[in-house]
PDB file of C-alpha atoms in Angstrom:
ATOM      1  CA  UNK T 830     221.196  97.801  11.513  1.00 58.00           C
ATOM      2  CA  UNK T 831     221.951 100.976  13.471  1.00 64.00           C
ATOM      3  CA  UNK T 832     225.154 101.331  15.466  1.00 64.00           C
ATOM      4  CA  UNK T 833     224.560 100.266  18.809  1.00 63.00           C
ATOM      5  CA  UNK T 834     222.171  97.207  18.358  1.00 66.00           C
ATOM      6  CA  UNK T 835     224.722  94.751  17.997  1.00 64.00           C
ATOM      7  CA  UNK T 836     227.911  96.174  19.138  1.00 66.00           C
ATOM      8  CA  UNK T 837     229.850  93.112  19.719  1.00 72.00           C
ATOM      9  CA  UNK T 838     230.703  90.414  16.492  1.00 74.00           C
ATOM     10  CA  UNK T 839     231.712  87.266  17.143  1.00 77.00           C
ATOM     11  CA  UNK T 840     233.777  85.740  14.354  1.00 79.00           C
ATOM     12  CA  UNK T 841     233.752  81.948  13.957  1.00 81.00           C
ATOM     13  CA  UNK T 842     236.341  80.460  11.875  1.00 85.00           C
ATOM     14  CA  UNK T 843     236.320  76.883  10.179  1.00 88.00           C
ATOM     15  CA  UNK T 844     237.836  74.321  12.823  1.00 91.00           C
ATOM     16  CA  UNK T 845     241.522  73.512  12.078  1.00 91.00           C
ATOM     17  CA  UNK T 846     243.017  70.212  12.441  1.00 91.00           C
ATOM     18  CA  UNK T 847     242.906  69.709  16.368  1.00 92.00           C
ATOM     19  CA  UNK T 848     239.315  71.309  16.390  1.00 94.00           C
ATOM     20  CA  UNK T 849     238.122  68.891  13.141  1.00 95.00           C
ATOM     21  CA  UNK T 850     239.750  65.458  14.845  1.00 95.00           C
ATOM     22  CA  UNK T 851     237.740  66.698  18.360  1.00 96.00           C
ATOM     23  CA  UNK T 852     234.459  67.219  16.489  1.00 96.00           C
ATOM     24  CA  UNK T 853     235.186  63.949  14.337  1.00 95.00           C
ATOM     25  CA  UNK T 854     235.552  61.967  18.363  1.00 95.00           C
ATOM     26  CA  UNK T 855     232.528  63.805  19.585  1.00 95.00           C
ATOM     27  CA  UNK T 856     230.535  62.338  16.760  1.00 94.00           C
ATOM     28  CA  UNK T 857     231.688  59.171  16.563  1.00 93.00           C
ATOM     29  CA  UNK T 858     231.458  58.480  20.409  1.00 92.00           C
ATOM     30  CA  UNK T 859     227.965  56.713  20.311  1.00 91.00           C
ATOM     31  CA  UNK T 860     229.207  54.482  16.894  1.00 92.00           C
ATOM     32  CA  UNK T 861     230.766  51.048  16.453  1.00 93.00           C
ATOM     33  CA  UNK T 862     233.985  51.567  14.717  1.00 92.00           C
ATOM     34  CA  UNK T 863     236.476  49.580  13.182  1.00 92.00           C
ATOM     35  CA  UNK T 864     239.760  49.652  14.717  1.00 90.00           C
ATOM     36  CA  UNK T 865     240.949  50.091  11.128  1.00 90.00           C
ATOM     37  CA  UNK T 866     239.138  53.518  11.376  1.00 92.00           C
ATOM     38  CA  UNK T 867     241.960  56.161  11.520  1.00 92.00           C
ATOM     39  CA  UNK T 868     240.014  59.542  12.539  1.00 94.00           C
ATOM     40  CA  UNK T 869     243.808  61.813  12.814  1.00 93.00           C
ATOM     41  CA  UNK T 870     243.442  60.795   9.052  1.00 91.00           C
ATOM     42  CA  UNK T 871     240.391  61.814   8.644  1.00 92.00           C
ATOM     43  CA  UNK T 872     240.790  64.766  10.250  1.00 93.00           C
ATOM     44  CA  UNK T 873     243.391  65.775   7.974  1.00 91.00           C
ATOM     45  CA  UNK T 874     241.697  65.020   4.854  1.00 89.00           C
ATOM     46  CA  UNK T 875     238.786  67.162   5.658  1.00 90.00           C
ATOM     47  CA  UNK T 876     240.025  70.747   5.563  1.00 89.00           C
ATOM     48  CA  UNK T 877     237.319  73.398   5.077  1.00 88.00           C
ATOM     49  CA  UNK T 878     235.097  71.605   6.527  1.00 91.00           C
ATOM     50  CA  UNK T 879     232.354  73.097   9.578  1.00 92.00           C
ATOM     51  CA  UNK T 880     231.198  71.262  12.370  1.00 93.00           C
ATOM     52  CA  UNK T 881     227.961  70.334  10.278  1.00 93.00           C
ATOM     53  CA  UNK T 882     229.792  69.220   7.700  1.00 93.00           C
ATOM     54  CA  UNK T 883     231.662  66.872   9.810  1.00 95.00           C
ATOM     55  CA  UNK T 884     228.521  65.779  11.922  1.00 94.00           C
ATOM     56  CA  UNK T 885     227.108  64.872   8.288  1.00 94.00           C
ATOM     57  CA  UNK T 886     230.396  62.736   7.273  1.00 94.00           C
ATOM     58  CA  UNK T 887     229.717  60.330   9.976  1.00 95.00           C
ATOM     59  CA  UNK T 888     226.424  59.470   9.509  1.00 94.00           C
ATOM     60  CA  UNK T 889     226.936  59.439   5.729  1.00 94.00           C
ATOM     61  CA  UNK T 890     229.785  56.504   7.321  1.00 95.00           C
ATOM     62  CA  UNK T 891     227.443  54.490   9.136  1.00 95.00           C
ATOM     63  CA  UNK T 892     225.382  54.788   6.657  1.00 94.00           C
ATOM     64  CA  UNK T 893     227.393  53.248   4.303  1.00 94.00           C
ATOM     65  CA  UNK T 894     228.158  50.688   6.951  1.00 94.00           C
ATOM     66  CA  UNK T 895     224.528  50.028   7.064  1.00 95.00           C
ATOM     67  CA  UNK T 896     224.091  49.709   3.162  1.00 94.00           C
ATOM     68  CA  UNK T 897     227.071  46.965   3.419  1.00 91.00           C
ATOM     69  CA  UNK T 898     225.426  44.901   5.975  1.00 93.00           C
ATOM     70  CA  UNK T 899     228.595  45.738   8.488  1.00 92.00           C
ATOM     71  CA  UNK T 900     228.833  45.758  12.124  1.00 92.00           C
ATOM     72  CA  UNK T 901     231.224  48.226  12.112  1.00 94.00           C
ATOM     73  CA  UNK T 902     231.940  51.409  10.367  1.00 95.00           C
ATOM     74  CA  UNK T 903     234.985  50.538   8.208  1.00 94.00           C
ATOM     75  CA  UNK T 904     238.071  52.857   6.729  1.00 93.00           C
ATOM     76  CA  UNK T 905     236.214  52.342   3.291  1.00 93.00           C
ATOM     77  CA  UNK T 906     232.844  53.816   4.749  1.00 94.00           C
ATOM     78  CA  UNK T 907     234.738  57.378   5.842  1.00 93.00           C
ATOM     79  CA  UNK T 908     236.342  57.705   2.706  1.00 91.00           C
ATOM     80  CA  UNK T 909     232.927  57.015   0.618  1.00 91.00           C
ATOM     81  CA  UNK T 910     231.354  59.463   2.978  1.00 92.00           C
ATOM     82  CA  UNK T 911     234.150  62.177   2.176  1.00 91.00           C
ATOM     83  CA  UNK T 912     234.042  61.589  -1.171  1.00 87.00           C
ATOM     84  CA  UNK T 913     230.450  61.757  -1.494  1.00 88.00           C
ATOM     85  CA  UNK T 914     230.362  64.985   0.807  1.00 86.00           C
ATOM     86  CA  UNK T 915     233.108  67.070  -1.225  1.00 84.00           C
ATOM     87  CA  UNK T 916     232.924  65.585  -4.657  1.00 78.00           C
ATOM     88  CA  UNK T 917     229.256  64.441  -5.179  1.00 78.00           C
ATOM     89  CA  UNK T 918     227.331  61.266  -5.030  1.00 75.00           C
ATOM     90  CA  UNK T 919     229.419  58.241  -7.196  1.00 76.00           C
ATOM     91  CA  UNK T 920     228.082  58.125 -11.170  1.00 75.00           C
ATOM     92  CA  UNK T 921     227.389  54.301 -11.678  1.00 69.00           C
ATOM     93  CA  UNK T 922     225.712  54.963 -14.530  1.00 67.00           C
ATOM     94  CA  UNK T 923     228.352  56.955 -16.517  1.00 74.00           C
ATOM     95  CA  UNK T 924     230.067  53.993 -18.205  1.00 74.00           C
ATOM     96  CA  UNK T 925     233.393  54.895 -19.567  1.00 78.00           C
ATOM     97  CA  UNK T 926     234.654  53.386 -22.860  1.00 85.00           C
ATOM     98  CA  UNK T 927     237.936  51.470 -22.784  1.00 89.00           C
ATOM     99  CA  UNK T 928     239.500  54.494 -24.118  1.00 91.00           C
ATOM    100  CA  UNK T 929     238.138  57.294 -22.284  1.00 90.00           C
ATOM    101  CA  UNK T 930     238.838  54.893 -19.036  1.00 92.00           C
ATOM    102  CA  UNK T 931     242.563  54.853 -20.258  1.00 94.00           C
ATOM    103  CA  UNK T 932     243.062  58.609 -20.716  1.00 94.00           C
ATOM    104  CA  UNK T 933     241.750  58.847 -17.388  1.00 94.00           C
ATOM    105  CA  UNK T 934     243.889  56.584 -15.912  1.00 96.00           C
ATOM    106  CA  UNK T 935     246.963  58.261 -17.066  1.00 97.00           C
ATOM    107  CA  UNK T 936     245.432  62.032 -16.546  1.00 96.00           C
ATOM    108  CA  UNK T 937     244.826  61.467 -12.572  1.00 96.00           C
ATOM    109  CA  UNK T 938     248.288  58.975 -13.108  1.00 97.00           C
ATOM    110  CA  UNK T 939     250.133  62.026 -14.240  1.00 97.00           C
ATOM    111  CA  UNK T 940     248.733  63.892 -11.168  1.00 97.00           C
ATOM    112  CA  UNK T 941     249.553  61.443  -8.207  1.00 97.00           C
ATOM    113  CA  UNK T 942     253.096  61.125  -9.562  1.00 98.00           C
ATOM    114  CA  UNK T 943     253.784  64.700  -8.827  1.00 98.00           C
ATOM    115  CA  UNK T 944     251.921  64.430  -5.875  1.00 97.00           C
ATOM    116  CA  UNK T 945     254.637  61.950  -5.107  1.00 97.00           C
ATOM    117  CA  UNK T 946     257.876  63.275  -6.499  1.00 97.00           C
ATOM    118  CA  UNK T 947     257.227  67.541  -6.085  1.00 97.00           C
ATOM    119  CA  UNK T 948     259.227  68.851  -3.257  1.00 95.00           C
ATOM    120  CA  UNK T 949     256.630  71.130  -2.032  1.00 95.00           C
ATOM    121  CA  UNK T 950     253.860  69.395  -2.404  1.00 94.00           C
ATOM    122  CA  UNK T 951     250.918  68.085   0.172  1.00 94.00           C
ATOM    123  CA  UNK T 952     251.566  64.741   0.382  1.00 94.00           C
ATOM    124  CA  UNK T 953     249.434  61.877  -1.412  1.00 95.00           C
ATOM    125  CA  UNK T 954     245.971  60.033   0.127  1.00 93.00           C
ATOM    126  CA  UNK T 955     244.776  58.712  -2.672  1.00 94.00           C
ATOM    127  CA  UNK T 956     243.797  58.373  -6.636  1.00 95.00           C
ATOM    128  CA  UNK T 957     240.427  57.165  -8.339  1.00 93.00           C
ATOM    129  CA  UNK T 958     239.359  56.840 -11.536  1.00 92.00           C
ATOM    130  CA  UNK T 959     235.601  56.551 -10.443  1.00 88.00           C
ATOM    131  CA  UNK T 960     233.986  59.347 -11.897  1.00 85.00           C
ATOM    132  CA  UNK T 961     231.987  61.240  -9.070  1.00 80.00           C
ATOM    133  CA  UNK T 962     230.254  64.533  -9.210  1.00 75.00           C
ATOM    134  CA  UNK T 963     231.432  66.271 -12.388  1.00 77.00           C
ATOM    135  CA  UNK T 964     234.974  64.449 -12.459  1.00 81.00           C
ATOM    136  CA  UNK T 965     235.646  61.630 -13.975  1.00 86.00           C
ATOM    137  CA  UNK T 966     238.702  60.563 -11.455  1.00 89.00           C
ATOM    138  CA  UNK T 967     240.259  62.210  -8.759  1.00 91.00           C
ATOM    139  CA  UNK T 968     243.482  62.864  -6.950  1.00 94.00           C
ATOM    140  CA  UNK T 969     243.458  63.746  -3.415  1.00 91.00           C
ATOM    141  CA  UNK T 970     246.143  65.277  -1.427  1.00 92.00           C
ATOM    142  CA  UNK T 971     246.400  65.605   2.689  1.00 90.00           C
ATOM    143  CA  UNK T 972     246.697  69.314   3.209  1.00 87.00           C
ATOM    144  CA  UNK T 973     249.138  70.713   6.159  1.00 83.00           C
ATOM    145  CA  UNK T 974     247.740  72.723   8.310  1.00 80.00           C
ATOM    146  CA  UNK T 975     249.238  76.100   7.188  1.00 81.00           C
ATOM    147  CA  UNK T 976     248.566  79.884   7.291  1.00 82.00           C
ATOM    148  CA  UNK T 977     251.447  81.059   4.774  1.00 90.00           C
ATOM    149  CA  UNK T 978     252.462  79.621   1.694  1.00 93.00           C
ATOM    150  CA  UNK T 979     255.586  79.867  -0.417  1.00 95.00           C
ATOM    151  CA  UNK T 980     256.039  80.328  -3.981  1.00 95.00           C
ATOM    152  CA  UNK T 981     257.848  76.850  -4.513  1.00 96.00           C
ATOM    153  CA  UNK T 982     254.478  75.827  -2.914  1.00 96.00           C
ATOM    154  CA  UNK T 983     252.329  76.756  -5.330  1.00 97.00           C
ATOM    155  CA  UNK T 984     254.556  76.311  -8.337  1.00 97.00           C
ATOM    156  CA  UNK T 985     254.394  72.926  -7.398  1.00 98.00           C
ATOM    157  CA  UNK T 986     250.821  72.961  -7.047  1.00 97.00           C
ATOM    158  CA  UNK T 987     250.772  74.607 -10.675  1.00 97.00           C
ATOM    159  CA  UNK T 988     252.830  71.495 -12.127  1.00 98.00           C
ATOM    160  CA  UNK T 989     250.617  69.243 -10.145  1.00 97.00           C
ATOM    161  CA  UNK T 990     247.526  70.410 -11.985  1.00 96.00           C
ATOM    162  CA  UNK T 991     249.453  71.039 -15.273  1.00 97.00           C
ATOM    163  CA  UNK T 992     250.269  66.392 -14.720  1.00 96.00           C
ATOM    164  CA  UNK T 993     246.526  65.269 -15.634  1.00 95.00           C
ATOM    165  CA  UNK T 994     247.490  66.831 -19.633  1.00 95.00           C
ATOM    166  CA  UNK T 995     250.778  66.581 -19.818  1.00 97.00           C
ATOM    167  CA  UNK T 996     250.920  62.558 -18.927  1.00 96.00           C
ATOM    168  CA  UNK T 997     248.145  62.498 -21.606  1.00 95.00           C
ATOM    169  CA  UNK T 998     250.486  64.347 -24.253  1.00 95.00           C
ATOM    170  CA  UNK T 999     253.276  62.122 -23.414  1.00 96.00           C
ATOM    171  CA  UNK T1000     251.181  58.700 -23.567  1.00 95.00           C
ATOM    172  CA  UNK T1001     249.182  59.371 -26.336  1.00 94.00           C
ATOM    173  CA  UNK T1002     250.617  62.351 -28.050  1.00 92.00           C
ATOM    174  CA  UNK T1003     247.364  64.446 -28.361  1.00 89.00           C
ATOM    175  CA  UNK T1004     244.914  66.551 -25.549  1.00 86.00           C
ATOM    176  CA  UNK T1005     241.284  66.512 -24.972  1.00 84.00           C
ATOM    177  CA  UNK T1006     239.139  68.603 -22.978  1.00 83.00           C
ATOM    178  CA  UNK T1007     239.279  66.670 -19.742  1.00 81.00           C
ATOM    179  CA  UNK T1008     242.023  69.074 -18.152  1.00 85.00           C
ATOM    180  CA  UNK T1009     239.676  72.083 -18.156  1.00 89.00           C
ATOM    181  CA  UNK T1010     239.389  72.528 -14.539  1.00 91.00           C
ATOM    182  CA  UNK T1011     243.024  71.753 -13.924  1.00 93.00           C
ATOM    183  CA  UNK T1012     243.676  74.721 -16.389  1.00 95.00           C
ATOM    184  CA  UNK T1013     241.418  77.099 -14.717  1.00 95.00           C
ATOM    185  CA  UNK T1014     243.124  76.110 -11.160  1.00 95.00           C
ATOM    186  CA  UNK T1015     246.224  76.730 -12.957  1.00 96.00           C
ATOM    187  CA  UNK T1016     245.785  79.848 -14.077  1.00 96.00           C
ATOM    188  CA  UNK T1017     244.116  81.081 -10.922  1.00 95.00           C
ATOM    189  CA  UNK T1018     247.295  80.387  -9.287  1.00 96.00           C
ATOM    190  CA  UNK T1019     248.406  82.126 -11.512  1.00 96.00           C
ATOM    191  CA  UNK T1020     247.493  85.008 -11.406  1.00 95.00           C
ATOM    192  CA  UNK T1021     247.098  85.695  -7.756  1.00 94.00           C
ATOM    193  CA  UNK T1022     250.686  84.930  -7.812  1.00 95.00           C
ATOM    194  CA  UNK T1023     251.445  87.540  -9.859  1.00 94.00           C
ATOM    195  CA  UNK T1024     248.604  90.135  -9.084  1.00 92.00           C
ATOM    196  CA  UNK T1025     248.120  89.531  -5.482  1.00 92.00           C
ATOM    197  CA  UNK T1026     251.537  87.870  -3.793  1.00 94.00           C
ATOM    198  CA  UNK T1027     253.817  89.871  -5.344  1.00 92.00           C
ATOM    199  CA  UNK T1028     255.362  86.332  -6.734  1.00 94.00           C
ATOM    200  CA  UNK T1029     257.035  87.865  -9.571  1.00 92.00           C
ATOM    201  CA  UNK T1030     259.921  89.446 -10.051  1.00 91.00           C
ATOM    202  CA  UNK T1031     259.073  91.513 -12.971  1.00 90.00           C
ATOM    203  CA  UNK T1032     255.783  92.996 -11.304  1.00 88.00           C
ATOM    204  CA  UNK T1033     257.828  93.177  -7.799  1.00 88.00           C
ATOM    205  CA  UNK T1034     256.007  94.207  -4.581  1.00 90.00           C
ATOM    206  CA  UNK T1035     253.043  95.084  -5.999  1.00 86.00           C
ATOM    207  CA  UNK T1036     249.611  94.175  -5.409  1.00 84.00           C
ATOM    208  CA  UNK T1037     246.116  94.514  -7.305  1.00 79.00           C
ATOM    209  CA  UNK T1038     243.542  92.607  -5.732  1.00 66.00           C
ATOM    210  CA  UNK T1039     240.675  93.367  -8.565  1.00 57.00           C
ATOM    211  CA  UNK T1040     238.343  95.704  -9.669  1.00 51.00           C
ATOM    212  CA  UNK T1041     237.915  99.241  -7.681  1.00 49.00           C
ATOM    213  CA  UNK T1042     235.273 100.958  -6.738  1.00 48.00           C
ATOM    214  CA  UNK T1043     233.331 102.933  -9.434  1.00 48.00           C
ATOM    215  CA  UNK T1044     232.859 106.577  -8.382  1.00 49.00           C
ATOM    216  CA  UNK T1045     229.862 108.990  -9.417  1.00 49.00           C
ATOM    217  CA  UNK T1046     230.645 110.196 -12.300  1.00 51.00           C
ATOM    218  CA  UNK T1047     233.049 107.231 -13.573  1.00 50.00           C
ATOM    219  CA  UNK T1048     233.209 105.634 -16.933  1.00 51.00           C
ATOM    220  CA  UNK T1049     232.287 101.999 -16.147  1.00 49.00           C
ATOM    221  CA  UNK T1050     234.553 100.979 -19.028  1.00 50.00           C
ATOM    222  CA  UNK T1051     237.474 102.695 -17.666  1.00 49.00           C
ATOM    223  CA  UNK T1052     237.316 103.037 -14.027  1.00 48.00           C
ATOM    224  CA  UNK T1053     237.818  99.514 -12.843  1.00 55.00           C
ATOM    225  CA  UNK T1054     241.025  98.263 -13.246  1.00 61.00           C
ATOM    226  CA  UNK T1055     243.918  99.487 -11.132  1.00 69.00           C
ATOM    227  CA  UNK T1056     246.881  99.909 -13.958  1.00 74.00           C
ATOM    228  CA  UNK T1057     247.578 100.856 -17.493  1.00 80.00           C
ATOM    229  CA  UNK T1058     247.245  98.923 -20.638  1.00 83.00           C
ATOM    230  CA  UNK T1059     250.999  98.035 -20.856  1.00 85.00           C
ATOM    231  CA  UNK T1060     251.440  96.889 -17.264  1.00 85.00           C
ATOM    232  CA  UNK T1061     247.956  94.592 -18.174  1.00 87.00           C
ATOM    233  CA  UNK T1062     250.297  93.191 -20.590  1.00 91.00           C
ATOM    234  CA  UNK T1063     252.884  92.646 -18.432  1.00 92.00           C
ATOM    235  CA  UNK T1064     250.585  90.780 -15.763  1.00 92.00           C
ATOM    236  CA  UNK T1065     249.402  88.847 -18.710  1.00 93.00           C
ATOM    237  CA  UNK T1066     253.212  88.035 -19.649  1.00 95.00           C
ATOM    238  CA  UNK T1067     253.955  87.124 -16.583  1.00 96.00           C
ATOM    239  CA  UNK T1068     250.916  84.799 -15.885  1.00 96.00           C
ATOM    240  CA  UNK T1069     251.760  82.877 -19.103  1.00 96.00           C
ATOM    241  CA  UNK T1070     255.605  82.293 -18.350  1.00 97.00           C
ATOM    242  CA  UNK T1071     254.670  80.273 -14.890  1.00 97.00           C
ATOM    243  CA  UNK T1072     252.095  78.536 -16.485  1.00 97.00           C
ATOM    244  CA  UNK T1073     254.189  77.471 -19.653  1.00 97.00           C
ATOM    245  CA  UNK T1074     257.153  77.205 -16.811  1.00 97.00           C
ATOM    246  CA  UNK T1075     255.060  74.763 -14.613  1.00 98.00           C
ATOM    247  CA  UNK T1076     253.562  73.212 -17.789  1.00 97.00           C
ATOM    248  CA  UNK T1077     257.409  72.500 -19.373  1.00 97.00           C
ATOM    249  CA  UNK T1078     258.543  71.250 -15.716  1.00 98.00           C
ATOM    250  CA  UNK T1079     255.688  68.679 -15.432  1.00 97.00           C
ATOM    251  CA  UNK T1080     256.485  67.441 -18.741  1.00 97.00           C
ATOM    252  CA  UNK T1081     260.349  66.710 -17.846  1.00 97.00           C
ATOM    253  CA  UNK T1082     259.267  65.150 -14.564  1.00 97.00           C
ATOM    254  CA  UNK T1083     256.884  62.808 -15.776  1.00 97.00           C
ATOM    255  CA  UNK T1084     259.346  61.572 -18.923  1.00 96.00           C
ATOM    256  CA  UNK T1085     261.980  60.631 -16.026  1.00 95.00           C
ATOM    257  CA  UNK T1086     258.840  58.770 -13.971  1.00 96.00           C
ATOM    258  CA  UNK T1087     257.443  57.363 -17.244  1.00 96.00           C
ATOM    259  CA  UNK T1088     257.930  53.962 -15.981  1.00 96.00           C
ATOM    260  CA  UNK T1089     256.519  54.807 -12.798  1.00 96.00           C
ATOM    261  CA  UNK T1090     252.919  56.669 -14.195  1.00 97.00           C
ATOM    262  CA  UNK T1091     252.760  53.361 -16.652  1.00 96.00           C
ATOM    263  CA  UNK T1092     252.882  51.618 -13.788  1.00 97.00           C
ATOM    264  CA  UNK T1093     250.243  53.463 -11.588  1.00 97.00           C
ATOM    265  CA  UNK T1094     247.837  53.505 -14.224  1.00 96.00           C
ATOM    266  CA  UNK T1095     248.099  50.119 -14.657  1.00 97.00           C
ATOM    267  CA  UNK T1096     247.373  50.020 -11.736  1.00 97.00           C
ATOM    268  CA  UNK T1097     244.220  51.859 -11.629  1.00 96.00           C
ATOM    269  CA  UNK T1098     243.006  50.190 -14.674  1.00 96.00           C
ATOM    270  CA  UNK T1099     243.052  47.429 -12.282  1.00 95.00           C
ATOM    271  CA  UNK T1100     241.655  48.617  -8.707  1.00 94.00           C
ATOM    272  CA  UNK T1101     240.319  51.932  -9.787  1.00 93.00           C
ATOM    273  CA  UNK T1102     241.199  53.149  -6.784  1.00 93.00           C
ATOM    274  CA  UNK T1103     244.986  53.104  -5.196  1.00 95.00           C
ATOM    275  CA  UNK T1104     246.212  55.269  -1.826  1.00 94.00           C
ATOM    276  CA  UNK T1105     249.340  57.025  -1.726  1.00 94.00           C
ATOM    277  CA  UNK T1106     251.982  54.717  -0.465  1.00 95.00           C
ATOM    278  CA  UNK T1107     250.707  52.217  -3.196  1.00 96.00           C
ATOM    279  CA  UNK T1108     251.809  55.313  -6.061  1.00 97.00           C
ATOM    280  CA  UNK T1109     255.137  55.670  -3.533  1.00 96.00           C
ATOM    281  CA  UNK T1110     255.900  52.487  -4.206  1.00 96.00           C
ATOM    282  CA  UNK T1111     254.989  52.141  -7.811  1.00 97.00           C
ATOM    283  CA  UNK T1112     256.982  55.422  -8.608  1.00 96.00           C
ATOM    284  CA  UNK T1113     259.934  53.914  -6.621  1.00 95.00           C
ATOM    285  CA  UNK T1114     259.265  50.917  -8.863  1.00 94.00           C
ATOM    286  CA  UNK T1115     259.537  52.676 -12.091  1.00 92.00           C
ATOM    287  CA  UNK T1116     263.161  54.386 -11.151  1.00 88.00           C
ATOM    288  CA  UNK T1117     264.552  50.448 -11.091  1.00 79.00           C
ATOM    289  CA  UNK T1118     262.917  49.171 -14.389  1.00 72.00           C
ATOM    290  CA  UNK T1119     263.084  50.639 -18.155  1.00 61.00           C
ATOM    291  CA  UNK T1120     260.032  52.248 -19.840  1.00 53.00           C
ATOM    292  CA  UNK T1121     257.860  50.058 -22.074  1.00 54.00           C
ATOM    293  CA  UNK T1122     257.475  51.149 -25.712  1.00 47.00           C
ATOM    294  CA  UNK T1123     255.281  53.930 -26.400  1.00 47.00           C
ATOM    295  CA  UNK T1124     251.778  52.995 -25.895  1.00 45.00           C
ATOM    296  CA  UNK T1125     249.355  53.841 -29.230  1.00 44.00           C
ATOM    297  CA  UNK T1126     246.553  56.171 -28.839  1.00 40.00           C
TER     298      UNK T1126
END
């Protein structure tokens, strides 16, 4: 478009928490809900999220109402919608074998312990083990509003995702594949931490936010990346110690909850489903009582 046809941009940003809880009223004016229904909850748990999106999670609500027979749109209905917004539609027919159900159980266990017990971390709404969308369980956290984040914030948020296989290692004593997208979060982190954020103090105040430009003339093998071979090392160096660092920290912290992720699992084996100040209290409930022997694979 030339200069001079549209002169003027107008930049709309994603509603923030304020904006998402207004929206979230607006929407659910003209519905019956619960007084159980906590929409400053809601509101919180939904970061990300446009005005469309939000429109959409209250009549995916009521319709859940609907499909329950209820007068009302419940708690239970918004947090079916959410899930079924951000995560995918519920698999019902993916029917996990007692053993893959177990290793589940501990692997989002191991993460909503450190939800719990990490300084810096966003504190915990909930843990499933009903497989939805690609994931077979899921641990969700209540995001602060926030524009800047520290590094303690997102080393914790490393050891968070490092909790799902290292609670697995510790239970059972061997891996499987299910912490794949924990691992790629991880080293995402990672590596903006150390490429982007200047988070390391070996790399210092530097910053290399990806590939250049490639120039006429340019070998496309050699143009794009910002830095020589031996400082590519040193990135890589540096994204592996936080990772093993995070990885080695998760593993300490859950062996001093043991008790405590025994006892959430448990407890998911059970309801499938638990919110945070159920794991609060279970965690708490671990400190006071000694581990049970070590459970066989």
């Amino acid at each position: 478009m030339r200069p001079g046809r549209f002169d003027r941009q107008i930049i709309v940003p994603l509603p923030e928490y304020e904006e998402r809880l207004a929206i979230l009223n607006v929407h659910s004016r003209d519905k019956r809900m619960s007084t159980e229904v906590d929409l400053e909850t809601m509101a919180r748990a939904t970061p990300g999220m446009s005005g469309a999106d939000l429109a959409n999670l209250v009549n995916e609500a009521a319709l859940f109402a609907v499909r329950r027979e209820s007068l009302a749109i419940e708690r239970i209905d918004f947090e079916n919608a959410r899930d079924r917004v951000v995560m995918g539609a519920r698999r019902e027919s993916l029917v996990l074998n007692p053993e893959e159900k177990r290793a589940t159980a501990y692997h989002e266990g191991g993460h909503a312990v450190l939800a719990t017990v990490l300084p810096h971390s966003d504190p915990l709404h909930k843990v499933t083990i009903l497989p939805r969308g690609m994931a077979l369980g899921v641990t969700w956290t209540l995001p602060e509003e926030r524009h800047t984040y520290s590094r303690e914030f997102f080393e914790d948020l490393i050891c968070k995702a490092m909790g799902g296989r290292v609670a697995e290692k510790i239970i059972f004593g061997h891996l499987n594949s299910g912490a794949a997208n924990d691992l790629e979060q991880a080293t995402g982190i990672a590596r903006r931490m150390v490429r982007e954020w200047g988070m390391s103090d070996k790399i210092g105040p530097m910053a290399w936010s990806g590939q250049q430009q490639v120039f006429l003339g340019e070998d496309l093998m050699t143009s794009g990346r910002e830095y020589s071979d031996s400082t590519a090392q040193l990135v890589d160096n540096e994204i592996s110690r936080i990772l093993l660092e995070q990885e080695a920290r998760a593993h300490e912290v859950l062996s001093r909850h043991r008790r405590g992720l025994e006892l959430v699992a448990e407890a998911l084996l059970i309801e499938e489903t638990i919110d945070g100040p159920t794991v609060g209290r279970l965690v708490q409930q671990g400190l006071d009582a000694p581990a049970t022997s070590e459970v066989q694979a």
